C-alpha positions as a Markdown table, in Angstrom:
| # | Residue | x | y | z |
|---|---|---|---|---|
| 1 | Met | -70.5 | 10.9 | 28.9 |
| 2 | Lys | -68.5 | 8.8 | 31.3 |
| 3 | Ser | -67.6 | 6.8 | 28.6 |
| 4 | Thr | -66.6 | 9.6 | 26.1 |
| 5 | Asn | -64.2 | 10.6 | 29.4 |
| 6 | Val | -63.1 | 6.9 | 29.7 |
| 7 | Ala | -61.8 | 6.9 | 26.1 |
| 8 | Arg | -60.5 | 10.1 | 26.1 |
| 9 | Leu | -58.0 | 9.6 | 29.6 |
| 10 | Ala | -57.0 | 5.8 | 27.9 |
| 11 | Gly | -56.2 | 8.3 | 24.6 |
| 12 | Val | -54.0 | 10.3 | 26.7 |
| 13 | Leu | -52.6 | 7.6 | 28.6 |
| 14 | Ala | -51.7 | 5.8 | 25.4 |
| 15 | Ala | -49.9 | 9.2 | 24.0 |
| 16 | Gly | -47.9 | 9.1 | 27.1 |
| 17 | Val | -46.9 | 5.3 | 26.6 |
| 18 | Ser | -45.9 | 6.4 | 23.2 |
| 19 | Leu | -43.7 | 8.9 | 24.0 |
| 20 | Thr | -42.0 | 7.1 | 27.2 |
| 21 | Val | -41.5 | 4.5 | 24.5 |
| 22 | Leu | -39.9 | 6.8 | 21.9 |
| 23 | Gly | -37.9 | 8.9 | 24.6 |
| 24 | Leu | -36.2 | 5.5 | 25.8 |
| 25 | Gly | -35.3 | 4.7 | 22.3 |
| 26 | Ala | -33.8 | 8.1 | 21.7 |
| 27 | Ile | -31.9 | 7.7 | 24.9 |
| 28 | Ala | -31.0 | 4.6 | 24.4 |
| 29 | Gln | -29.7 | 5.7 | 20.9 |
| 30 | Ala | -28.1 | 8.2 | 22.1 |
| 31 | Gln | -26.2 | 6.3 | 24.9 |
| 32 | Ala | -25.0 | 3.4 | 22.0 |
| 33 | Pro | -21.4 | 3.7 | 21.3 |
| 34 | Gln | -20.7 | 5.5 | 18.2 |
| 35 | Pro | -18.6 | 3.2 | 15.4 |
| 36 | Leu | -15.1 | 4.1 | 14.7 |
| 37 | Arg | -15.2 | 4.7 | 11.1 |
| 38 | Ile | -11.9 | 3.8 | 9.0 |
| 39 | Ala | -11.7 | 3.6 | 5.4 |
| 40 | Val | -9.6 | 2.2 | 2.4 |
| 41 | Met | -9.0 | 4.3 | -0.9 |
| 42 | Asp | -6.9 | 3.1 | -3.7 |
| 43 | Gly | -7.3 | 2.6 | -7.6 |
| 44 | Phe | -9.7 | 0.0 | -7.5 |
| 45 | Ser | -10.5 | 0.0 | -11.4 |
| 46 | Gly | -7.9 | 0.8 | -14.0 |
| 47 | Val | -4.4 | 0.3 | -14.6 |
| 48 | Tyr | -3.7 | -0.8 | -10.9 |
| 49 | Gly | -7.5 | -2.7 | -10.8 |
| 50 | Asp | -5.9 | -6.1 | -10.1 |
| 51 | Leu | -3.4 | -5.0 | -7.8 |
| 52 | Thr | -5.7 | -3.5 | -5.2 |
| 53 | Gln | -8.3 | -6.7 | -5.0 |
| 54 | Gly | -8.4 | -7.9 | -1.5 |
| 55 | Glu | -7.4 | -4.6 | 0.2 |
| 56 | Val | -10.9 | -4.2 | 1.9 |
| 57 | Glu | -11.1 | -7.8 | 2.8 |
| 58 | Ala | -7.6 | -7.6 | 4.3 |
| 59 | Met | -9.0 | -4.8 | 6.1 |
| 60 | Gln | -12.0 | -7.0 | 7.7 |
| 61 | Leu | -9.0 | -9.5 | 9.1 |
| 62 | Ala | -7.4 | -6.6 | 11.1 |
| 63 | Val | -11.1 | -5.4 | 12.3 |
| 64 | Glu | -11.5 | -9.2 | 13.3 |
| 65 | Asp | -8.4 | -9.7 | 14.9 |
| 66 | Val | -9.6 | -6.6 | 17.7 |
| 67 | Gly | -12.3 | -8.6 | 17.9 |
| 68 | Gly | -14.7 | -5.8 | 15.7 |
| 69 | Lys | -14.6 | -3.5 | 18.6 |
| 70 | Val | -12.4 | -0.9 | 19.7 |
| 71 | Leu | -12.9 | 0.9 | 23.1 |
| 72 | Gly | -16.5 | -0.6 | 23.2 |
| 73 | Arg | -17.4 | 1.0 | 19.9 |
| 74 | Pro | -17.8 | -1.0 | 16.7 |
| 75 | Val | -15.3 | -0.6 | 13.9 |
| 76 | Glu | -16.8 | 0.3 | 10.2 |
| 77 | Ile | -14.7 | 0.3 | 6.9 |
| 78 | Leu | -15.7 | 2.4 | 4.4 |
| 79 | Ser | -14.4 | 2.1 | 0.7 |
| 80 | Ala | -14.0 | 4.1 | -2.7 |
| 81 | Asp | -12.2 | 4.3 | -5.4 |
| 82 | His | -9.8 | 7.5 | -6.0 |
| 83 | Gln | -9.8 | 6.1 | -10.2 |
| 84 | Thr | -6.3 | 7.1 | -9.9 |
| 85 | Lys | -7.4 | 11.0 | -10.0 |
| 86 | Pro | -5.8 | 13.1 | -7.4 |
| 87 | Asp | -8.9 | 15.6 | -7.8 |
| 88 | Val | -11.1 | 12.5 | -6.7 |
| 89 | Gly | -8.9 | 11.4 | -4.3 |
| 90 | Ala | -9.0 | 14.4 | -2.5 |
| 91 | Ala | -12.3 | 15.0 | -2.7 |
| 92 | Ile | -13.3 | 11.6 | -1.3 |
| 93 | Ala | -11.1 | 12.3 | 1.9 |
| 94 | Arg | -12.6 | 15.8 | 2.5 |
| 95 | Lys | -16.1 | 14.1 | 2.6 |
| 96 | Trp | -14.8 | 11.3 | 4.9 |
| 97 | Tyr | -13.3 | 13.5 | 7.4 |
| 98 | Asp | -16.1 | 16.4 | 7.5 |
| 99 | Val | -19.3 | 14.4 | 6.7 |
| 100 | Asp | -18.7 | 10.5 | 7.3 |
| 101 | Gly | -16.4 | 11.2 | 10.8 |
| 102 | Val | -13.6 | 9.1 | 9.4 |
| 103 | Lys | -10.6 | 8.9 | 11.5 |
| 104 | Met | -7.9 | 7.1 | 9.4 |
| 105 | Ile | -7.7 | 6.4 | 5.8 |
| 106 | Thr | -5.5 | 3.7 | 4.6 |
| 107 | Gly | -4.4 | 2.4 | 0.7 |
| 108 | Leu | -3.8 | 5.4 | -1.1 |
| 109 | Gly | -1.9 | 3.5 | -4.4 |
| 110 | Thr | -0.9 | 6.1 | -6.6 |
| 111 | Ser | 1.6 | 8.5 | -5.6 |
| 112 | Ser | -0.1 | 12.2 | -7.2 |
| 113 | Val | -3.3 | 10.7 | -5.2 |
| 114 | Ala | -1.4 | 10.2 | -2.1 |
| 115 | Leu | 0.4 | 13.5 | -1.9 |
| 116 | Ala | -3.3 | 15.1 | -2.5 |
| 117 | Val | -5.1 | 13.0 | -0.1 |
| 118 | Arg | -2.0 | 13.9 | 2.5 |
| 119 | Lys | -2.1 | 18.1 | 1.8 |
| 120 | Val | -6.4 | 17.3 | 2.8 |
| 121 | Ser | -5.1 | 14.7 | 5.9 |
| 122 | Gln | -3.0 | 17.7 | 7.2 |
| 123 | Glu | -5.3 | 20.2 | 6.8 |
| 124 | Lys | -8.0 | 18.3 | 9.2 |
| 125 | Gly | -5.3 | 16.9 | 11.4 |
| 126 | Gln | -6.4 | 13.5 | 10.6 |
| 127 | Ile | -4.9 | 10.1 | 10.0 |
| 128 | Asp | -3.6 | 8.8 | 6.3 |
| 129 | Leu | -1.2 | 5.5 | 6.5 |
| 130 | Asn | -0.4 | 5.2 | 3.2 |
| 131 | Thr | 0.5 | 1.3 | 1.7 |
| 132 | Gly | 0.2 | 1.7 | -2.1 |
| 133 | Ala | 1.7 | 4.9 | -3.2 |
| 134 | Gly | 5.7 | 4.9 | -3.6 |
| 135 | Ser | 7.1 | 8.3 | -3.8 |
| 136 | Ala | 9.4 | 8.8 | -0.8 |
| 137 | Asp | 8.9 | 12.4 | -0.4 |
| 138 | Leu | 5.7 | 11.2 | 1.8 |
| 139 | Thr | 8.5 | 10.9 | 4.4 |
| 140 | Gly | 10.5 | 14.1 | 2.9 |
| 141 | Pro | 9.0 | 17.5 | 1.9 |
| 142 | Ala | 5.1 | 16.2 | 2.3 |
| 143 | Cys | 5.7 | 14.4 | 5.5 |
| 144 | Ser | 3.1 | 14.9 | 7.8 |
| 145 | Ala | 2.7 | 14.4 | 12.2 |
| 146 | Thr | -0.2 | 12.3 | 11.3 |
| 147 | Gly | 0.5 | 10.4 | 8.1 |
| 148 | Ala | 2.9 | 7.4 | 7.8 |
| 149 | His | 4.4 | 5.5 | 5.0 |
| 150 | Trp | 3.7 | 1.7 | 5.9 |
| 151 | Val | 5.4 | -0.8 | 2.7 |
| 152 | Tyr | 7.8 | 0.0 | 0.3 |
| 153 | Asp | 8.9 | 3.7 | -1.3 |
| 154 | Thr | 11.3 | 4.5 | -4.2 |
| 155 | Tyr | 13.9 | 4.7 | -2.0 |
| 156 | Ala | 14.0 | 1.3 | -0.8 |
| 157 | Leu | 12.9 | -0.4 | -4.1 |
| 158 | Ala | 16.0 | 1.7 | -5.7 |
| 159 | His | 18.4 | 0.8 | -3.1 |
| 160 | Val | 17.5 | -3.1 | -2.9 |
| 161 | Thr | 16.7 | -4.1 | -6.8 |
| 162 | Gly | 19.1 | -1.7 | -8.1 |
| 163 | Ser | 22.1 | -2.9 | -6.2 |
| 164 | Ala | 21.5 | -5.9 | -6.6 |
| 165 | Val | 21.3 | -5.9 | -10.3 |
| 166 | Val | 24.4 | -3.8 | -10.2 |
| 167 | Lys | 26.4 | -5.8 | -7.8 |
| 168 | Asp | 25.4 | -9.0 | -10.4 |
| 169 | Gly | 27.0 | -7.0 | -13.7 |
| 170 | Gly | 23.7 | -5.0 | -14.8 |
| 171 | Asp | 25.9 | -1.9 | -14.6 |
| 172 | Ser | 24.7 | 0.3 | -18.0 |
| 173 | Trp | 21.0 | 0.8 | -17.7 |
| 174 | Phe | 18.2 | 2.6 | -19.9 |
| 175 | Phe | 14.8 | 3.5 | -18.1 |
| 176 | Leu | 11.3 | 3.1 | -19.3 |
| 177 | Thr | 9.1 | 5.2 | -16.7 |
| 178 | Ala | 5.7 | 5.9 | -15.3 |
| 179 | Asp | 5.3 | 9.8 | -16.6 |
| 180 | Tyr | 4.0 | 10.6 | -13.3 |
| 181 | Ala | 5.3 | 11.5 | -9.7 |
| 182 | Phe | 5.9 | 7.8 | -8.8 |
| 183 | Gly | 7.7 | 7.0 | -11.8 |
| 184 | Lys | 10.2 | 10.3 | -12.0 |
| 185 | Ser | 10.9 | 9.2 | -8.0 |
| 186 | Leu | 11.5 | 5.7 | -9.0 |
| 187 | Glu | 14.1 | 6.2 | -11.9 |
| 188 | Asp | 15.8 | 9.3 | -9.9 |
| 189 | Glu | 16.7 | 7.1 | -6.9 |
| 190 | Thr | 17.7 | 4.2 | -9.2 |
| 191 | Ser | 19.8 | 6.3 | -11.1 |
| 192 | Ser | 21.4 | 7.5 | -8.3 |
| 193 | Val | 22.2 | 4.3 | -6.9 |
| 194 | Val | 23.3 | 2.7 | -10.4 |
| 195 | Lys | 26.0 | 5.9 | -10.5 |
| 196 | Ala | 26.9 | 5.3 | -7.1 |
| 197 | Ser | 27.8 | 1.5 | -7.8 |
| 198 | Gly | 29.8 | 2.7 | -10.6 |
| 199 | Gly | 27.5 | 1.9 | -13.8 |
| 200 | Lys | 26.2 | 4.4 | -16.2 |
| 201 | Val | 22.6 | 5.6 | -17.2 |
| 202 | Leu | 22.6 | 5.9 | -21.3 |
| 203 | Gly | 19.0 | 7.3 | -21.5 |
| 204 | Asp | 15.4 | 7.5 | -20.6 |
| 205 | Val | 11.9 | 7.4 | -21.9 |
| 206 | Lys | 8.6 | 8.7 | -20.4 |
| 207 | His | 5.2 | 6.6 | -21.2 |
| 208 | Pro | 1.9 | 7.8 | -20.2 |
| 209 | Leu | 0.0 | 5.9 | -17.4 |
| 210 | Ser | -2.3 | 2.9 | -18.8 |
| 211 | Thr | -0.2 | 2.2 | -22.1 |
| 212 | Gln | -0.9 | -0.5 | -24.3 |
| 213 | Asp | 1.5 | -0.2 | -26.5 |
| 214 | Phe | 5.2 | -0.5 | -25.4 |
| 215 | Ser | 6.7 | -0.9 | -28.7 |
| 216 | Ser | 8.3 | 2.6 | -29.3 |
| 217 | Tyr | 9.5 | 2.9 | -25.9 |
| 218 | Leu | 11.0 | -0.9 | -26.4 |
| 219 | Leu | 12.7 | 0.0 | -29.6 |
| 220 | Gln | 14.4 | 3.3 | -27.9 |
| 221 | Ala | 15.8 | 1.0 | -25.3 |
| 222 | Gln | 16.7 | -1.8 | -26.9 |
| 223 | Gly | 18.7 | 0.5 | -29.5 |
| 224 | Ser | 20.5 | 2.0 | -26.3 |
| 225 | Lys | 22.4 | -0.9 | -26.1 |
| 226 | Ala | 22.2 | -0.7 | -21.9 |
| 227 | Lys | 22.9 | -4.3 | -20.2 |
| 228 | Val | 19.9 | -3.5 | -18.0 |
| 229 | Ile | 16.1 | -2.0 | -18.8 |
| 230 | Gly | 14.8 | -0.4 | -15.4 |
| 231 | Leu | 11.1 | -0.6 | -15.5 |
| 232 | Ala | 9.9 | 2.5 | -13.5 |
| 233 | Asn | 6.5 | 1.7 | -13.7 |
| 234 | Ala | 3.9 | -0.9 | -12.1 |
| 235 | Gly | 0.6 | -2.5 | -12.3 |
| 236 | Met | -0.7 | -3.2 | -15.9 |
| 237 | Asp | 2.2 | -0.9 | -17.1 |
| 238 | Thr | 5.0 | -3.2 | -16.0 |
| 239 | Val | 3.2 | -6.6 | -16.8 |
| 240 | Asn | 2.5 | -4.8 | -20.5 |
| 241 | Ala | 6.1 | -3.8 | -21.0 |
| 242 | Ile | 7.7 | -7.2 | -20.0 |
| 243 | Lys | 4.9 | -9.0 | -22.4 |
| 244 | Gln | 6.1 | -6.9 | -25.5 |
| 245 | Ala | 9.7 | -7.2 | -24.2 |
| 246 | Ala | 9.6 | -10.7 | -24.5 |
| 247 | Glu | 7.6 | -10.3 | -27.9 |
| 248 | Phe | 10.4 | -8.4 | -29.3 |
| 249 | Gly | 13.0 | -10.9 | -27.9 |
| 250 | Ile | 15.0 | -8.1 | -25.8 |
| 251 | Val | 15.9 | -11.1 | -23.0 |
| 252 | Lys | 17.0 | -13.3 | -25.3 |
| 253 | Gly | 19.0 | -10.3 | -27.1 |
| 254 | Gly | 21.1 | -10.2 | -24.2 |
| 255 | Gln | 19.3 | -7.3 | -22.2 |
| 256 | Arg | 18.0 | -7.9 | -19.0 |
| 257 | Leu | 15.0 | -6.5 | -17.5 |
| 258 | Ala | 14.5 | -4.9 | -13.8 |
| 259 | Gly | 10.9 | -4.5 | -12.8 |
| 260 | Leu | 11.3 | -2.0 | -9.9 |
| 261 | Leu | 7.9 | -2.3 | -9.0 |
| 262 | Val | 6.9 | -6.0 | -9.3 |
| 263 | Phe | 4.1 | -7.5 | -7.2 |
| 264 | Ala | 2.8 | -11.4 | -6.9 |
| 265 | Thr | -0.2 | -10.5 | -8.9 |
| 266 | Asp | 1.8 | -9.5 | -11.7 |
| 267 | Val | 4.2 | -12.3 | -11.6 |
| 268 | Gln | 1.2 | -14.6 | -12.0 |
| 269 | Ala | -0.3 | -12.5 | -14.7 |
| 270 | Leu | 2.9 | -12.8 | -16.5 |
| 271 | Thr | 3.3 | -16.3 | -16.1 |
| 272 | Leu | 6.8 | -17.6 | -14.9 |
| 273 | Pro | 8.0 | -18.8 | -18.4 |
| 274 | Val | 7.9 | -14.9 | -18.9 |
| 275 | Ala | 8.7 | -13.6 | -15.5 |
| 276 | Gln | 11.6 | -16.3 | -14.5 |
| 277 | Gly | 14.9 | -15.0 | -13.2 |
| 278 | Leu | 13.1 | -11.3 | -12.5 |
| 279 | Val | 14.7 | -9.7 | -9.5 |
| 280 | Leu | 12.4 | -8.0 | -7.6 |
| 281 | Ser | 11.9 | -6.7 | -3.9 |
| 282 | Glu | 8.5 | -7.0 | -1.8 |
| 283 | Ser | 8.3 | -6.6 | 1.9 |
| 284 | Phe | 5.7 | -9.9 | 2.4 |
| 285 | Tyr | 5.5 | -13.2 | 0.3 |
| 286 | Trp | 2.7 | -15.7 | 1.5 |
| 287 | Asp | 5.1 | -18.6 | 1.8 |
| 288 | Leu | 7.9 | -17.5 | 4.2 |
| 289 | Asn | 6.5 | -18.8 | 6.8 |
| 290 | Asp | 3.8 | -20.8 | 8.6 |
| 291 | Glu | 2.6 | -17.4 | 10.2 |
| 292 | Thr | 2.2 | -16.4 | 6.6 |
| 293 | Arg | 1.1 | -19.0 | 5.2 |
| 294 | Ala | -1.5 | -19.1 | 8.2 |
| 295 | Trp | -2.7 | -15.6 | 7.4 |
| 296 | Thr | -2.9 | -16.7 | 3.9 |
| 297 | Lys | -5.3 | -19.1 | 3.9 |
| 298 | Arg | -7.3 | -16.7 | 6.1 |
| 299 | Tyr | -7.1 | -14.2 | 3.8 |
| 300 | Arg | -8.1 | -16.2 | 0.7 |
| 301 | Ala | -11.2 | -17.8 | 2.2 |
| 302 | Lys | -12.5 | -14.2 | 2.2 |
| 303 | Lys | -10.8 | -13.4 | -1.5 |
| 304 | Asp | -9.2 | -15.9 | -3.2 |
| 305 | Lys | -6.5 | -14.7 | -4.5 |
| 306 | Leu | -2.6 | -14.3 | -3.8 |
| 307 | Pro | -2.0 | -11.2 | -1.4 |
| 308 | Ser | 0.7 | -8.9 | -2.3 |
| 309 | Met | 2.6 | -6.6 | 0.1 |
| 310 | Leu | -0.5 | -4.6 | -0.6 |
| 311 | Thr | -2.8 | -6.5 | 0.7 |
| 312 | Ala | -0.9 | -7.2 | 3.3 |
| 313 | Gly | 0.2 | -3.8 | 4.3 |
| 314 | Val | -3.4 | -2.8 | 4.8 |
| 315 | Tyr | -3.9 | -5.3 | 7.3 |
| 316 | Ser | -0.8 | -4.2 | 9.1 |
| 317 | Ser | -1.2 | -1.0 | 9.0 |
| 318 | Thr | -5.0 | -1.3 | 9.7 |
| 319 | Leu | -4.1 | -3.5 | 13.0 |
| 320 | His | -1.6 | -1.2 | 14.4 |
| 321 | Tyr | -3.7 | 1.6 | 14.0 |
| 322 | Leu | -6.5 | 0.0 | 15.9 |
| 323 | Lys | -4.0 | -1.5 | 18.8 |
| 324 | Ala | -3.3 | 2.4 | 19.3 |
| 325 | Val | -6.6 | 3.3 | 19.6 |
| 326 | Gln | -7.1 | 1.0 | 22.3 |
| 327 | Ala | -3.9 | 1.6 | 24.0 |
| 328 | Ala | -4.3 | 5.4 | 23.7 |
| 329 | Gly | -7.8 | 5.2 | 24.9 |
| 330 | Thr | -9.1 | 8.0 | 22.7 |
| 331 | Asp | -9.3 | 8.2 | 19.0 |
| 332 | Asp | -7.9 | 11.6 | 18.7 |
| 333 | Pro | -5.0 | 11.4 | 16.0 |
| 334 | Lys | -2.5 | 13.0 | 17.6 |
| 335 | Ala | -2.6 | 10.9 | 20.7 |
| 336 | Val | -3.0 | 8.1 | 18.3 |
| 337 | Met | -0.1 | 8.7 | 16.1 |
| 338 | Ala | 1.9 | 8.9 | 19.5 |
| 339 | Lys | 0.6 | 5.5 | 20.5 |
| 340 | Met | 1.8 | 4.1 | 16.9 |
| 341 | Arg | 5.3 | 5.6 | 17.6 |
| 342 | Glu | 5.7 | 4.4 | 20.3 |
| 343 | Met | 4.3 | 0.4 | 20.2 |
| 344 | Pro | 6.5 | -1.6 | 18.4 |
| 345 | Ile | 4.8 | -3.4 | 15.1 |
| 346 | Asn | 4.3 | -7.0 | 15.5 |
| 347 | Asp | 2.1 | -8.8 | 12.8 |
| 348 | Val | 2.0 | -11.1 | 10.1 |
| 349 | Met | 3.8 | -8.9 | 7.8 |
| 350 | Thr | 6.2 | -7.0 | 10.3 |
| 351 | Lys | 8.3 | -8.0 | 13.1 |
| 352 | Asn | 9.6 | -5.0 | 15.8 |
| 353 | Gly | 8.9 | -2.7 | 13.0 |
| 354 | Lys | 9.0 | 0.9 | 14.2 |
| 355 | Leu | 7.2 | 3.6 | 12.9 |
| 356 | Arg | 9.7 | 6.8 | 12.5 |
| 357 | Glu | 9.4 | 10.6 | 13.3 |
| 358 | Asp | 9.1 | 11.4 | 9.2 |
| 359 | Gly | 5.9 | 8.8 | 9.1 |
| 360 | Arg | 8.5 | 5.9 | 7.6 |
| 361 | Val | 7.8 | 2.4 | 8.8 |
| 362 | Ile | 11.2 | 0.9 | 9.3 |
| 363 | Arg | 11.1 | -3.2 | 8.5 |
| 364 | Asp | 12.9 | -5.9 | 6.7 |
| 365 | Met | 12.6 | -5.7 | 2.7 |
| 366 | Tyr | 13.3 | -9.1 | 0.5 |
| 367 | Leu | 14.9 | -9.9 | -2.2 |
| 368 | Phe | 13.3 | -12.4 | -4.5 |
| 369 | Gln | 13.8 | -13.9 | -7.8 |
| 370 | Val | 11.5 | -15.2 | -10.0 |
| 371 | Lys | 11.3 | -19.1 | -9.9 |
| 372 | Ser | 11.7 | -21.0 | -13.3 |
| 373 | Pro | 8.5 | -23.3 | -14.1 |
| 374 | Ala | 11.1 | -26.2 | -13.6 |
| 375 | Glu | 11.5 | -25.1 | -9.9 |
| 376 | Ser | 7.9 | -24.2 | -9.2 |
| 377 | Lys | 5.9 | -26.7 | -7.2 |
| 378 | Ser | 2.4 | -25.1 | -7.7 |
| 379 | Lys | 1.1 | -22.1 | -9.1 |
| 380 | Asp | 1.5 | -20.0 | -6.1 |
| 381 | Asp | 5.1 | -21.0 | -5.7 |
| 382 | Ile | 6.5 | -18.1 | -7.3 |
| 383 | Tyr | 9.7 | -16.6 | -5.6 |
| 384 | Lys | 12.9 | -17.8 | -4.0 |
| 385 | Leu | 14.3 | -16.0 | -1.0 |
| 386 | Val | 17.9 | -14.0 | -2.4 |
| 387 | Ala | 18.3 | -11.9 | 0.2 |
| 388 | Thr | 16.7 | -10.5 | 3.5 |
| 389 | Val | 17.5 | -6.5 | 4.1 |
| 390 | Pro | 17.4 | -4.8 | 7.5 |
| 391 | Gly | 15.6 | -1.6 | 7.6 |
| 392 | Asp | 18.0 | 0.4 | 8.5 |
| 393 | Gln | 19.8 | -0.1 | 5.5 |
| 394 | Ala | 16.8 | -0.6 | 3.1 |
| 395 | Tyr | 15.0 | 2.7 | 3.6 |
| 396 | Arg | 16.5 | 6.4 | 3.9 |
| 397 | Pro | 18.1 | 7.8 | 6.8 |
| 398 | Leu | 16.2 | 10.1 | 8.5 |
| 399 | Lys | 18.5 | 13.1 | 8.0 |
| 400 | Asp | 18.7 | 12.7 | 4.3 |
| 401 | Gly | 14.7 | 13.0 | 3.5 |
| 402 | His | 14.3 | 16.8 | 4.2 |
| 403 | Cys | 11.2 | 16.1 | 6.1 |
| 404 | Pro | 10.2 | 19.4 | 7.7 |
| 405 | Leu | 9.3 | 17.7 | 11.2 |
| 406 | Ile | 13.0 | 16.8 | 11.7 |
| 407 | Lys | 15.0 | 19.8 | 13.1 |
| 408 | Asp | 18.9 | 19.4 | 12.3 |
């Protein structure tokens, strides 16, 4: 009997110890700081797939630069491919906000997707920092108290590139335009610049996203006799249009191509013999100075690919967000956005930038010309700087955007 009682007592004590250990574990887990979840969503496949590679790695660099934690909380990164479909993008955003506790989404290339995600973010009162879409409506009718447009937009692209081409004698235009919100916006903005500068628009043709054969569109552009064929598209659409234009001998025939949204990765895909002489706008170039070169070295250790303003934009938006969370002492979206507007933006991409009330980030834009093979010293040496355009000249004036947040 005694041995039985001793065994029972030992069992009770063991159970008690186990419960105590479990209880302490639960307490420790409850006391552990919850991660701050941020996310990058973009078209990681399809027509813009080549442009967006490296955005996750750029985000990782920003997290590293704040020590991996903010307010004592580890920072976790989520990523997803919206497949350039607005419904897919909106569904991902809704799940991230509602289920996964994501506090900020960046990336968001493709204007139709960006506008769909913007609606979800507004509904949820959460932060979206757009680095990839072009539509200036994101700081116009679709502006948001918790949203920002970080890198370029159709207004800036039209005014920086379009103005330069018209001043250089390109005073008659025909547009090849991607048939969705971004393409229409870019054509409209550039047409306004051309006309305001004394030029003429002789016509346009719309093409579906992910077009493989541009022959019929290029023949219409060639037949217009316009001095400039404006490419109001992006990604592989731009690359394919320029390649096929070369095959048609359009530039040799005396017409010029104006790539209204061209990235460093596009130029490398085209090669310098095809792209040489092309004038374009970007807000980042890896070889601008010692700081951009050092950052690019860090980036390429993670992703061996030339960074563009898209990847640098994801880095910049993420870093400024994380700094603002730290400064605000909270991840509350309104408090964080207030800090993001209050604090100047300073990083490898932007110096003394400002997040305006309508969500527009004001920073310098650069006008580049693609080097000829003879001018280039290496495969990554692709641009020469033509002009630096101050942000207050490159971007749309606040009063002209029709943002509902801005009172007359």
